[in-house]
mmCIF file of C-alpha atoms in Angstrom:
data_model
loop_
_atom_site.group_PDB
_atom_site.id
_atom_site.type_symbol
_atom_site.label_atom_id
_atom_site.label_comp_id
_atom_site.label_asym_id
_atom_site.label_seq_id
_atom_site.Cartn_x
_atom_site.Cartn_y
_atom_site.Cartn_z
ATOM 1 C CA MET V 1 133.758 115.616 135.494
ATOM 2 C CA HIS V 2 135.494 112.221 135.994
ATOM 3 C CA TYR V 3 134.584 109.208 133.943
ATOM 4 C CA PHE V 4 137.233 106.852 135.365
ATOM 5 C CA SER V 5 137.988 105.328 138.694
ATOM 6 C CA ALA V 6 140.042 107.463 141.044
ATOM 7 C CA SER V 7 143.360 105.561 140.512
ATOM 8 C CA ILE V 8 143.083 105.746 136.741
ATOM 9 C CA GLU V 9 142.213 109.507 136.843
ATOM 10 C CA ARG V 10 145.213 110.112 139.159
ATOM 11 C CA ALA V 11 147.587 108.193 136.831
ATOM 12 C CA VAL V 12 146.214 110.185 133.758
ATOM 13 C CA ASP V 13 146.700 113.407 135.827
ATOM 14 C CA GLU V 14 150.279 112.491 136.764
ATOM 15 C CA LEU V 15 151.278 111.380 133.280
ATOM 16 C CA SER V 16 149.788 114.486 131.541
ATOM 17 C CA LYS V 17 152.041 116.671 133.785
ATOM 18 C CA LEU V 18 154.977 115.311 131.660
ATOM 19 C CA PRO V 19 156.175 117.579 128.832
ATOM 20 C CA GLY V 20 154.591 116.546 125.465
ATOM 21 C CA ILE V 21 152.040 114.265 126.975
ATOM 22 C CA GLY V 22 148.440 115.462 126.815
ATOM 23 C CA ARG V 23 145.432 113.850 128.438
ATOM 24 C CA LYS V 24 144.641 111.708 125.388
ATOM 25 C CA THR V 25 148.228 110.288 125.285
ATOM 26 C CA ALA V 26 148.133 109.752 129.084
ATOM 27 C CA GLN V 27 144.892 107.895 128.829
ATOM 28 C CA ARG V 28 146.368 105.626 126.104
ATOM 29 C CA LEU V 29 149.466 104.986 128.244
ATOM 30 C CA VAL V 30 147.311 104.145 131.284
ATOM 31 C CA PHE V 31 145.239 101.611 129.173
ATOM 32 C CA TYR V 32 148.480 100.154 128.017
ATOM 33 C CA LEU V 33 149.762 99.837 131.635
ATOM 34 C CA MET V 34 146.499 98.162 132.593
ATOM 35 C CA LYS V 35 147.267 95.417 130.056
ATOM 36 C CA ILE V 36 151.017 94.666 130.924
ATOM 37 C CA PRO V 37 152.168 92.531 133.913
ATOM 38 C CA ARG V 38 152.423 94.210 137.253
ATOM 39 C CA GLN V 39 156.150 93.486 137.263
ATOM 40 C CA ASP V 40 156.739 95.494 134.134
ATOM 41 C CA VAL V 41 154.940 98.482 135.728
ATOM 42 C CA GLU V 42 157.069 98.029 139.003
ATOM 43 C CA GLU V 43 160.216 98.110 136.819
ATOM 44 C CA LEU V 44 159.134 101.337 135.071
ATOM 45 C CA SER V 45 158.142 102.861 138.359
ATOM 46 C CA ARG V 46 161.445 101.856 140.041
ATOM 47 C CA ALA V 47 163.545 103.121 137.066
ATOM 48 C CA LEU V 48 161.864 106.590 137.433
ATOM 49 C CA ILE V 49 162.575 106.811 141.184
ATOM 50 C CA ASP V 50 166.188 105.610 140.535
ATOM 51 C CA ILE V 51 166.695 108.693 138.397
ATOM 52 C CA LYS V 52 166.286 110.782 141.520
ATOM 53 C CA ASP V 53 168.166 108.383 143.808
ATOM 54 C CA LYS V 54 171.171 107.676 141.632
ATOM 55 C CA ALA V 55 171.577 110.218 138.891
ATOM 56 C CA THR V 56 172.909 113.716 139.727
ATOM 57 C CA TYR V 57 174.560 116.580 137.894
ATOM 58 C CA CYS V 58 178.378 116.712 137.431
ATOM 59 C CA SER V 59 179.600 119.618 139.509
ATOM 60 C CA VAL V 60 182.078 120.557 136.782
ATOM 61 C CA CYS V 61 180.176 120.366 133.505
ATOM 62 C CA PHE V 62 176.639 119.893 134.793
ATOM 63 C CA ASN V 63 175.910 116.848 132.527
ATOM 64 C CA ILE V 64 173.852 114.192 134.052
ATOM 65 C CA THR V 65 175.973 111.500 135.859
ATOM 66 C CA GLU V 66 175.994 108.828 138.590
ATOM 67 C CA ASN V 67 179.450 109.749 139.705
ATOM 68 C CA ASP V 68 180.564 113.290 140.313
ATOM 69 C CA PRO V 69 182.659 114.453 138.460
ATOM 70 C CA CYS V 70 181.303 112.658 135.438
ATOM 71 C CA SER V 71 183.217 110.177 133.213
ATOM 72 C CA VAL V 72 184.000 112.807 130.556
ATOM 73 C CA CYS V 73 185.388 115.310 133.030
ATOM 74 C CA THR V 74 187.555 112.654 134.764
ATOM 75 C CA ASN V 75 188.808 111.045 131.499
ATOM 76 C CA ASN V 76 192.426 111.940 131.054
ATOM 77 C CA ASN V 77 192.276 111.008 127.296
ATOM 78 C CA ARG V 78 190.025 113.920 126.627
ATOM 79 C CA ASN V 79 191.359 117.209 125.278
ATOM 80 C CA ARG V 80 191.103 119.451 128.366
ATOM 81 C CA SER V 81 191.829 122.645 126.328
ATOM 82 C CA LEU V 82 188.522 122.473 124.404
ATOM 83 C CA ILE V 83 185.085 123.025 126.049
ATOM 84 C CA CYS V 84 181.950 122.581 123.972
ATOM 85 C CA VAL V 85 179.065 124.557 125.430
ATOM 86 C CA VAL V 86 175.617 123.018 124.944
ATOM 87 C CA GLU V 87 172.084 123.731 126.154
ATOM 88 C CA GLU V 88 171.074 120.267 127.544
ATOM 89 C CA ALA V 89 172.464 116.926 128.465
ATOM 90 C CA ASN V 90 170.933 115.271 125.324
ATOM 91 C CA ASP V 91 173.084 117.583 123.198
ATOM 92 C CA VAL V 92 176.130 115.939 124.871
ATOM 93 C CA VAL V 93 174.798 112.540 123.793
ATOM 94 C CA ALA V 94 174.379 113.816 120.249
ATOM 95 C CA PHE V 95 178.012 114.928 120.117
ATOM 96 C CA GLU V 96 179.338 111.789 121.785
ATOM 97 C CA ARG V 97 177.520 109.764 119.249
ATOM 98 C CA THR V 98 179.665 111.289 116.448
ATOM 99 C CA GLY V 99 182.789 109.956 118.187
ATOM 100 C CA GLU V 100 184.643 112.969 116.725
ATOM 101 C CA PHE V 101 184.648 115.497 119.627
ATOM 102 C CA LYS V 102 187.383 114.656 122.148
ATOM 103 C CA GLY V 103 187.141 117.759 124.317
ATOM 104 C CA LEU V 104 185.084 118.529 127.420
ATOM 105 C CA TYR V 105 181.451 119.755 127.690
ATOM 106 C CA HIS V 106 179.559 122.381 129.672
ATOM 107 C CA VAL V 107 175.810 121.964 129.902
ATOM 108 C CA LEU V 108 174.027 125.285 130.389
ATOM 109 C CA GLY V 109 170.661 123.815 131.293
ATOM 110 C CA GLY V 110 168.773 125.753 128.763
ATOM 111 C CA ALA V 111 169.072 128.926 126.653
ATOM 112 C CA LEU V 112 168.333 132.593 127.431
ATOM 113 C CA SER V 113 164.710 133.316 126.984
ATOM 114 C CA PRO V 114 163.646 136.537 128.787
ATOM 115 C CA LEU V 115 159.938 135.966 127.856
ATOM 116 C CA ASP V 116 159.989 132.639 129.774
ATOM 117 C CA GLY V 117 161.876 134.285 132.661
ATOM 118 C CA ILE V 118 165.102 132.492 131.780
ATOM 119 C CA GLY V 119 167.878 134.898 132.408
ATOM 120 C CA PRO V 120 171.703 134.341 132.745
ATOM 121 C CA ASP V 121 171.283 133.387 136.448
ATOM 122 C CA SER V 122 168.951 130.513 135.483
ATOM 123 C CA LEU V 123 171.796 129.024 133.405
ATOM 124 C CA LYS V 124 175.303 127.651 134.335
ATOM 125 C CA ILE V 125 177.036 130.638 132.668
ATOM 126 C CA CYS V 126 178.790 131.793 135.711
ATOM 127 C CA GLU V 127 180.020 128.289 136.303
ATOM 128 C CA LEU V 128 181.441 128.231 132.790
ATOM 129 C CA ILE V 129 183.365 131.459 133.252
ATOM 130 C CA GLN V 130 184.718 130.088 136.590
ATOM 131 C CA ARG V 131 185.839 126.833 134.898
ATOM 132 C CA ILE V 132 188.000 128.644 132.358
ATOM 133 C CA ASP V 133 191.699 128.699 133.333
ATOM 134 C CA ASP V 134 195.008 128.744 131.497
ATOM 135 C CA SER V 135 194.524 125.165 130.323
ATOM 136 C CA VAL V 136 191.439 126.145 128.219
ATOM 137 C CA HIS V 137 192.301 127.318 124.692
ATOM 138 C CA GLU V 138 188.896 127.301 122.969
ATOM 139 C CA ILE V 139 185.210 127.514 123.780
ATOM 140 C CA ILE V 140 182.918 126.068 121.132
ATOM 141 C CA ILE V 141 179.323 127.300 121.468
ATOM 142 C CA ALA V 142 176.968 124.697 120.414
ATOM 143 C CA THR V 143 173.665 126.141 121.507
ATOM 144 C CA ASN V 144 170.696 125.485 119.160
ATOM 145 C CA PRO V 145 170.474 127.526 115.956
ATOM 146 C CA ASN V 146 167.320 129.390 117.014
ATOM 147 C CA ALA V 147 166.631 132.806 118.483
ATOM 148 C CA GLU V 148 167.312 131.733 122.138
ATOM 149 C CA GLY V 149 170.360 129.720 121.230
ATOM 150 C CA GLU V 150 171.891 132.521 119.125
ATOM 151 C CA ALA V 151 171.259 135.063 121.968
ATOM 152 C CA THR V 152 172.902 132.722 124.477
ATOM 153 C CA ALA V 153 175.873 132.297 122.187
ATOM 154 C CA LEU V 154 176.367 136.043 121.806
ATOM 155 C CA TYR V 155 175.954 136.615 125.536
ATOM 156 C CA ILE V 156 178.579 134.008 126.444
ATOM 157 C CA ALA V 157 180.888 135.337 123.621
ATOM 158 C CA LYS V 158 180.761 138.778 125.128
ATOM 159 C CA LEU V 159 181.781 137.336 128.562
ATOM 160 C CA VAL V 160 184.547 135.067 127.247
ATOM 161 C CA LYS V 161 186.191 137.475 124.771
ATOM 162 C CA PRO V 162 187.841 139.680 127.460
ATOM 163 C CA LEU V 163 189.586 136.539 128.808
ATOM 164 C CA GLY V 164 191.559 136.306 125.606
ATOM 165 C CA ILE V 165 190.435 132.783 124.791
ATOM 166 C CA LYS V 166 189.406 131.680 121.267
ATOM 167 C CA ILE V 167 185.583 131.334 121.008
ATOM 168 C CA SER V 168 183.807 129.668 118.132
ATOM 169 C CA ARG V 169 180.167 128.757 117.020
ATOM 170 C CA ILE V 170 179.296 125.466 115.372
ATOM 171 C CA ALA V 171 178.521 125.880 111.692
ATOM 172 C CA ARG V 172 174.931 126.382 110.597
ATOM 173 C CA GLY V 173 174.181 125.230 107.043
ATOM 174 C CA ILE V 174 172.498 122.623 104.852
ATOM 175 C CA PRO V 175 172.152 119.334 106.745
ATOM 176 C CA VAL V 176 174.036 116.450 105.144
ATOM 177 C CA GLY V 177 171.904 114.274 102.921
ATOM 178 C CA THR V 178 169.184 116.811 102.254
ATOM 179 C CA ASP V 179 168.177 118.817 99.170
ATOM 180 C CA ILE V 180 169.066 122.568 98.981
ATOM 181 C CA GLU V 181 165.650 123.223 97.458
ATOM 182 C CA TYR V 182 163.972 122.259 100.690
ATOM 183 C CA ALA V 183 166.247 124.356 102.952
ATOM 184 C CA ASP V 184 164.643 127.449 104.497
ATOM 185 C CA GLU V 185 166.001 130.969 103.844
ATOM 186 C CA MET V 186 167.748 131.419 107.140
ATOM 187 C CA THR V 187 169.619 128.099 106.797
ATOM 188 C CA LEU V 188 170.628 128.974 103.198
ATOM 189 C CA THR V 189 171.805 132.425 104.281
ATOM 190 C CA ARG V 190 173.895 130.840 107.075
ATOM 191 C CA ALA V 191 175.250 128.266 104.597
ATOM 192 C CA ILE V 192 176.496 130.976 102.321
ATOM 193 C CA GLU V 193 177.947 133.073 105.115
ATOM 194 C CA GLY V 194 179.782 130.037 106.492
ATOM 195 C CA ARG V 195 181.181 128.870 103.133
ATOM 196 C CA SER V 196 184.677 127.417 103.120
ATOM 197 C CA THR V 197 187.351 127.697 100.338
ATOM 198 C CA LEU V 198 187.823 124.518 98.297
ATOM 199 C CA MET G 1 176.916 102.114 123.015
ATOM 200 C CA HIS G 2 175.627 103.909 126.191
ATOM 201 C CA TYR G 3 176.330 107.568 126.653
ATOM 202 C CA PHE G 4 174.475 107.952 129.899
ATOM 203 C CA SER G 5 174.816 106.619 133.365
ATOM 204 C CA ALA G 6 173.194 103.236 134.058
ATOM 205 C CA SER G 7 170.143 104.553 135.922
ATOM 206 C CA ILE G 8 169.363 107.123 133.165
ATOM 207 C CA GLU G 9 169.771 104.429 130.425
ATOM 208 C CA ARG G 10 167.481 102.124 132.309
ATOM 209 C CA ALA G 11 164.755 104.842 132.705
ATOM 210 C CA VAL G 12 165.020 105.697 128.991
ATOM 211 C CA ASP G 13 164.785 101.957 128.074
ATOM 212 C CA GLU G 14 161.681 101.568 130.289
ATOM 213 C CA LEU G 15 159.884 104.679 129.110
ATOM 214 C CA SER G 16 160.575 103.793 125.435
ATOM 215 C CA LYS G 17 158.727 100.506 125.944
ATOM 216 C CA LEU G 18 155.534 102.574 126.220
ATOM 217 C CA PRO G 19 153.404 102.922 123.043
ATOM 218 C CA GLY G 20 154.142 106.052 121.080
ATOM 219 C CA ILE G 21 157.245 106.875 123.051
ATOM 220 C CA GLY G 22 160.510 106.655 121.243
ATOM 221 C CA ARG G 23 164.040 106.972 122.640
ATOM 222 C CA LYS G 24 164.182 110.711 121.972
ATOM 223 C CA THR G 25 160.962 111.391 123.747
ATOM 224 C CA ALA G 26 161.973 109.057 126.575
ATOM 225 C CA GLN G 27 165.235 110.941 126.955
ATOM 226 C CA ARG G 28 163.334 114.307 127.123
ATOM 227 C CA LEU G 29 161.067 112.887 129.780
ATOM 228 C CA VAL G 30 164.008 111.627 131.820
ATOM 229 C CA PHE G 31 165.733 115.064 131.706
ATOM 230 C CA TYR G 32 162.479 116.529 132.779
ATOM 231 C CA LEU G 33 162.250 114.082 135.732
ATOM 232 C CA MET G 34 165.870 115.027 136.690
ATOM 233 C CA LYS G 35 164.656 118.584 137.101
ATOM 234 C CA ILE G 36 161.508 118.108 139.219
ATOM 235 C CA PRO G 37 161.398 117.370 142.950
ATOM 236 C CA ARG G 38 161.767 113.776 144.086
ATOM 237 C CA GLN G 39 158.305 113.929 145.631
ATOM 238 C CA ASP G 40 156.715 114.538 142.237
ATOM 239 C CA VAL G 41 158.462 111.616 140.725
ATOM 240 C CA GLU G 42 157.352 109.466 143.661
ATOM 241 C CA GLU G 43 153.733 110.542 143.079
ATOM 242 C CA LEU G 44 153.927 109.632 139.353
ATOM 243 C CA SER G 45 155.613 106.326 140.248
ATOM 244 C CA ARG G 46 152.949 105.496 142.886
ATOM 245 C CA ALA G 47 150.100 106.459 140.506
ATOM 246 C CA LEU G 48 151.471 103.971 138.020
ATOM 247 C CA ILE G 49 151.684 101.114 140.511
ATOM 248 C CA ASP G 50 148.171 102.044 141.804
ATOM 249 C CA ILE G 51 146.773 101.332 138.414
ATOM 250 C CA LYS G 52 147.809 97.697 138.879
ATOM 251 C CA ASP G 53 146.832 97.555 142.547
ATOM 252 C CA LYS G 54 143.463 99.219 142.456
ATOM 253 C CA ALA G 55 142.077 99.270 138.961
ATOM 254 C CA THR G 56 140.634 96.165 137.288
ATOM 255 C CA TYR G 57 138.183 95.309 134.525
ATOM 256 C CA CYS G 58 134.412 95.138 135.151
ATOM 257 C CA SER G 59 133.487 91.399 134.901
ATOM 258 C CA VAL G 60 130.236 92.418 133.119
ATOM 259 C CA CYS G 61 131.188 95.015 130.563
ATOM 260 C CA PHE G 62 134.991 94.871 130.729
ATOM 261 C CA ASN G 63 135.348 98.614 131.270
ATOM 262 C CA ILE G 64 138.157 99.734 133.623
ATOM 263 C CA THR G 65 136.929 100.163 137.214
ATOM 264 C CA GLU G 66 137.931 99.997 140.854
ATOM 265 C CA ASN G 67 134.707 98.314 141.858
ATOM 266 C CA ASP G 68 133.554 95.148 140.064
ATOM 267 C CA PRO G 69 130.829 95.418 138.549
ATOM 268 C CA CYS G 70 131.540 99.006 137.447
ATOM 269 C CA SER G 71 129.410 102.124 138.269
ATOM 270 C CA VAL G 72 127.629 102.009 134.923
ATOM 271 C CA CYS G 73 126.645 98.351 135.260
ATOM 272 C CA THR G 74 125.365 98.867 138.834
ATOM 273 C CA ASN G 75 123.526 102.127 138.038
ATOM 274 C CA ASN G 76 119.793 101.403 138.141
ATOM 275 C CA ASN G 77 119.050 104.625 136.243
ATOM 276 C CA ARG G 78 120.786 103.274 133.149
ATOM 277 C CA ASN G 79 118.651 101.819 130.357
ATOM 278 C CA ARG G 80 119.561 98.097 130.696
ATOM 279 C CA SER G 81 117.862 97.198 127.396
ATOM 280 C CA LEU G 82 120.539 98.965 125.341
ATOM 281 C CA ILE G 83 124.190 97.852 125.063
ATOM 282 C CA CYS G 84 126.775 99.961 123.218
ATOM 283 C CA VAL G 85 129.687 97.834 121.992
ATOM 284 C CA VAL G 86 132.981 99.735 121.852
ATOM 285 C CA GLU G 87 136.626 98.716 121.231
ATOM 286 C CA GLU G 88 138.323 100.367 124.164
ATOM 287 C CA ALA G 89 137.662 101.949 127.532
ATOM 288 C CA ASN G 90 138.533 105.328 126.197
ATOM 289 C CA ASP G 91 135.551 104.986 123.759
ATOM 290 C CA VAL G 92 133.300 104.665 126.880
ATOM 291 C CA VAL G 93 134.784 107.966 128.119
ATOM 292 C CA ALA G 94 133.997 109.673 124.761
ATOM 293 C CA PHE G 95 130.324 108.472 124.841
ATOM 294 C CA GLU G 96 129.952 109.401 128.552
ATOM 295 C CA ARG G 97 131.237 112.886 127.783
ATOM 296 C CA THR G 98 128.246 113.467 125.476
ATOM 297 C CA GLY G 99 125.836 112.804 128.399
ATOM 298 C CA GLU G 100 123.392 111.515 125.762
ATOM 299 C CA PHE G 101 123.778 107.788 125.959
ATOM 300 C CA LYS G 102 121.965 106.219 128.957
ATOM 301 C CA GLY G 103 122.360 102.540 128.210
ATOM 302 C CA LEU G 104 125.100 100.038 129.147
ATOM 303 C CA TYR G 105 128.476 99.382 127.483
ATOM 304 C CA HIS G 106 130.481 96.434 126.428
ATOM 305 C CA VAL G 107 134.239 96.899 125.933
ATOM 306 C CA LEU G 108 135.708 94.391 123.431
ATOM 307 C CA GLY G 109 139.341 95.172 124.181
ATOM 308 C CA GLY G 110 140.197 95.864 120.502
ATOM 309 C CA ALA G 111 139.021 94.999 117.084
ATOM 310 C CA LEU G 112 139.424 91.917 114.810
ATOM 311 C CA SER G 113 142.815 92.163 113.036
ATOM 312 C CA PRO G 114 143.849 88.708 111.699
ATOM 313 C CA LEU G 115 147.172 90.086 110.478
ATOM 314 C CA ASP G 116 148.053 91.144 114.059
ATOM 315 C CA GLY G 117 146.838 87.817 115.414
ATOM 316 C CA ILE G 118 143.683 89.356 116.908
ATOM 317 C CA GLY G 119 140.917 86.924 116.325
ATOM 318 C CA PRO G 120 137.439 86.627 117.927
ATOM 319 C CA ASP G 121 138.898 84.751 120.933
ATOM 320 C CA SER G 122 141.218 87.689 121.814
ATOM 321 C CA LEU G 123 138.170 89.976 122.180
ATOM 322 C CA LYS G 124 135.259 89.898 124.732
ATOM 323 C CA ILE G 125 132.804 88.785 122.021
ATOM 324 C CA CYS G 126 131.733 85.511 123.648
ATOM 325 C CA GLU G 127 131.150 87.492 126.847
ATOM 326 C CA LEU G 128 128.967 89.883 124.862
ATOM 327 C CA ILE G 129 126.755 87.117 123.534
ATOM 328 C CA GLN G 130 126.489 85.509 127.078
ATOM 329 C CA ARG G 131 125.370 88.819 128.420
ATOM 330 C CA ILE G 132 122.392 89.145 126.150
ATOM 331 C CA ASP G 133 119.168 88.029 127.737
ATOM 332 C CA ASP G 134 115.551 88.939 127.416
ATOM 333 C CA SER G 135 116.075 92.317 128.990
ATOM 334 C CA VAL G 136 118.335 93.472 126.073
ATOM 335 C CA HIS G 137 116.432 94.980 123.125
ATOM 336 C CA GLU G 138 119.177 96.574 121.056
ATOM 337 C CA ILE G 139 122.906 96.216 120.520
ATOM 338 C CA ILE G 140 124.630 99.366 119.131
ATOM 339 C CA ILE G 141 128.006 98.633 117.559
ATOM 340 C CA ALA G 142 130.283 101.635 117.995
ATOM 341 C CA THR G 143 133.578 100.069 116.830
ATOM 342 C CA ASN G 144 135.859 102.511 114.959
ATOM 343 C CA PRO G 145 134.908 103.334 111.301
ATOM 344 C CA ASN G 146 138.023 101.599 109.833
ATOM 345 C CA ALA G 147 138.633 98.230 108.248
ATOM 346 C CA GLU G 148 139.149 96.472 111.592
ATOM 347 C CA GLY G 149 136.233 98.156 113.245
ATOM 348 C CA GLU G 150 133.839 97.427 110.361
ATOM 349 C CA ALA G 151 135.001 93.700 110.201
ATOM 350 C CA THR G 152 134.349 93.502 113.961
ATOM 351 C CA ALA G 153 130.858 95.016 113.519
ATOM 352 C CA LEU G 154 129.973 92.522 110.840
ATOM 353 C CA TYR G 155 131.226 89.634 112.805
ATOM 354 C CA ILE G 156 129.196 90.548 115.976
ATOM 355 C CA ALA G 157 126.110 91.327 113.770
ATOM 356 C CA LYS G 158 126.267 87.808 112.394
ATOM 357 C CA LEU G 159 126.389 86.312 115.882
ATOM 358 C CA VAL G 160 123.624 88.564 117.318
ATOM 359 C CA LYS G 161 121.133 88.436 114.555
ATOM 360 C CA PRO G 162 120.007 84.838 115.130
ATOM 361 C CA LEU G 163 119.079 85.872 118.710
ATOM 362 C CA GLY G 164 116.322 88.107 117.224
ATOM 363 C CA ILE G 165 117.626 91.308 118.829
ATOM 364 C CA LYS G 166 117.820 94.704 117.059
ATOM 365 C CA ILE G 167 121.419 95.453 116.080
ATOM 366 C CA SER G 168 122.555 98.830 114.918
ATOM 367 C CA ARG G 169 125.777 100.655 113.823
ATOM 368 C CA ILE G 170 126.603 104.225 114.743
ATOM 369 C CA ALA G 171 126.367 106.638 111.747
ATOM 370 C CA ARG G 172 129.463 107.359 109.767
ATOM 371 C CA GLY G 173 129.286 110.803 108.036
ATOM 372 C CA ILE G 174 130.625 114.361 107.988
ATOM 373 C CA PRO G 175 131.923 115.360 111.403
ATOM 374 C CA VAL G 176 129.969 118.340 112.856
ATOM 375 C CA GLY G 177 131.682 121.687 112.335
ATOM 376 C CA THR G 178 133.801 120.665 109.385
ATOM 377 C CA ASP G 179 133.649 121.501 105.658
ATOM 378 C CA ILE G 180 132.407 118.979 103.135
ATOM 379 C CA GLU G 181 135.150 119.945 100.746
ATOM 380 C CA TYR G 182 137.675 118.472 103.215
ATOM 381 C CA ALA G 183 135.897 115.153 103.803
ATOM 382 C CA ASP G 184 137.481 112.046 102.255
ATOM 383 C CA GLU G 185 135.629 109.943 99.636
ATOM 384 C CA MET G 186 134.782 107.055 102.076
ATOM 385 C CA THR G 187 133.331 109.449 104.612
ATOM 386 C CA LEU G 188 131.250 111.258 101.910
ATOM 387 C CA THR G 189 130.033 107.886 100.544
ATOM 388 C CA ARG G 190 128.949 106.820 104.016
ATOM 389 C CA ALA G 191 127.273 110.221 104.612
ATOM 390 C CA ILE G 192 125.139 109.803 101.483
ATOM 391 C CA GLU G 193 124.345 106.195 102.261
ATOM 392 C CA GLY G 194 123.318 107.107 105.842
ATOM 393 C CA ARG G 195 121.223 110.192 104.840
ATOM 394 C CA SER G 196 118.051 110.790 106.820
ATOM 395 C CA THR G 197 114.821 112.236 105.562
ATOM 396 C CA LEU G 198 114.031 115.842 106.547
#
């Protein structure tokens, strides 16, 4: 049963299709949009459409970009022998924010998850293998430290190893600034396994 | 510093202006929008603009509606002697969902909160008083059971009482289906105060 007018119901329906937004949150957003000036809603609306009109995926690394290839792939100051493999474009943002990584990226577009129907063909794994030429010396796998991310890392490692290229996995351990007593068992196990000599 | 292309940054900026949506959530939403068909984004975009073009506030009860006055205010089957005063339009939805309340509503548009600069003039309190005529027999105050909601209830009660009309407050007590042991002190106190004879 509908308690709102048609336009409000439709906006709630549309917003609650977004990931992480339920009907209650969608309702709250719609009430907020009712209160702000029309121009602000127009700007939001235009910005969303612009994503589709202007942004695309880099044909080399599959990061989100307005110019193909993207600014990282075309930047000659980047270390082209190093490719950091991540699941999503926001992972690239996280690494870029450190300002420490100077290599290139490869965005898989997710992680292997057979139960959700995400197999190797759903990810840009083939494209990664095809990118690897003599100029590439190391592949750093920076998929998430969960079951899907680890499975994806192992799968890629198996494909890359025969090419004779160094392949590494980012360290999993205690996050900086936290207490060991609050770390879970898996993280502590990984932290001990990955210990370095002082 | 910006790590994304201009259109993505702008979409993230616009989305993170929405209440309850931070930059991380906005990023996730943008990545999701990148993946879905252009038509779906257009529909979302149109639905948001339609809120401004089609929906408005009822000039009688200030609920959200496409036709002014709204369908509740113009419904002759409703009990016009009873007005339920709520803070927001979603509270109307909550009461309508019960199917039990057959009176009219009055949406204040918030609750008194001097610290946030929300005084009586920011709410539709004057409009409530002006609505009250001989046909109205009872005002039920259904503002939220928190400091702001209680203050608003008391403020309205003080204005309505001289008019010689019955004024009531919805019961505060133990929610149906929960355990008493998990109820907070204030709720339990209210539940005892509001006890009814068996």
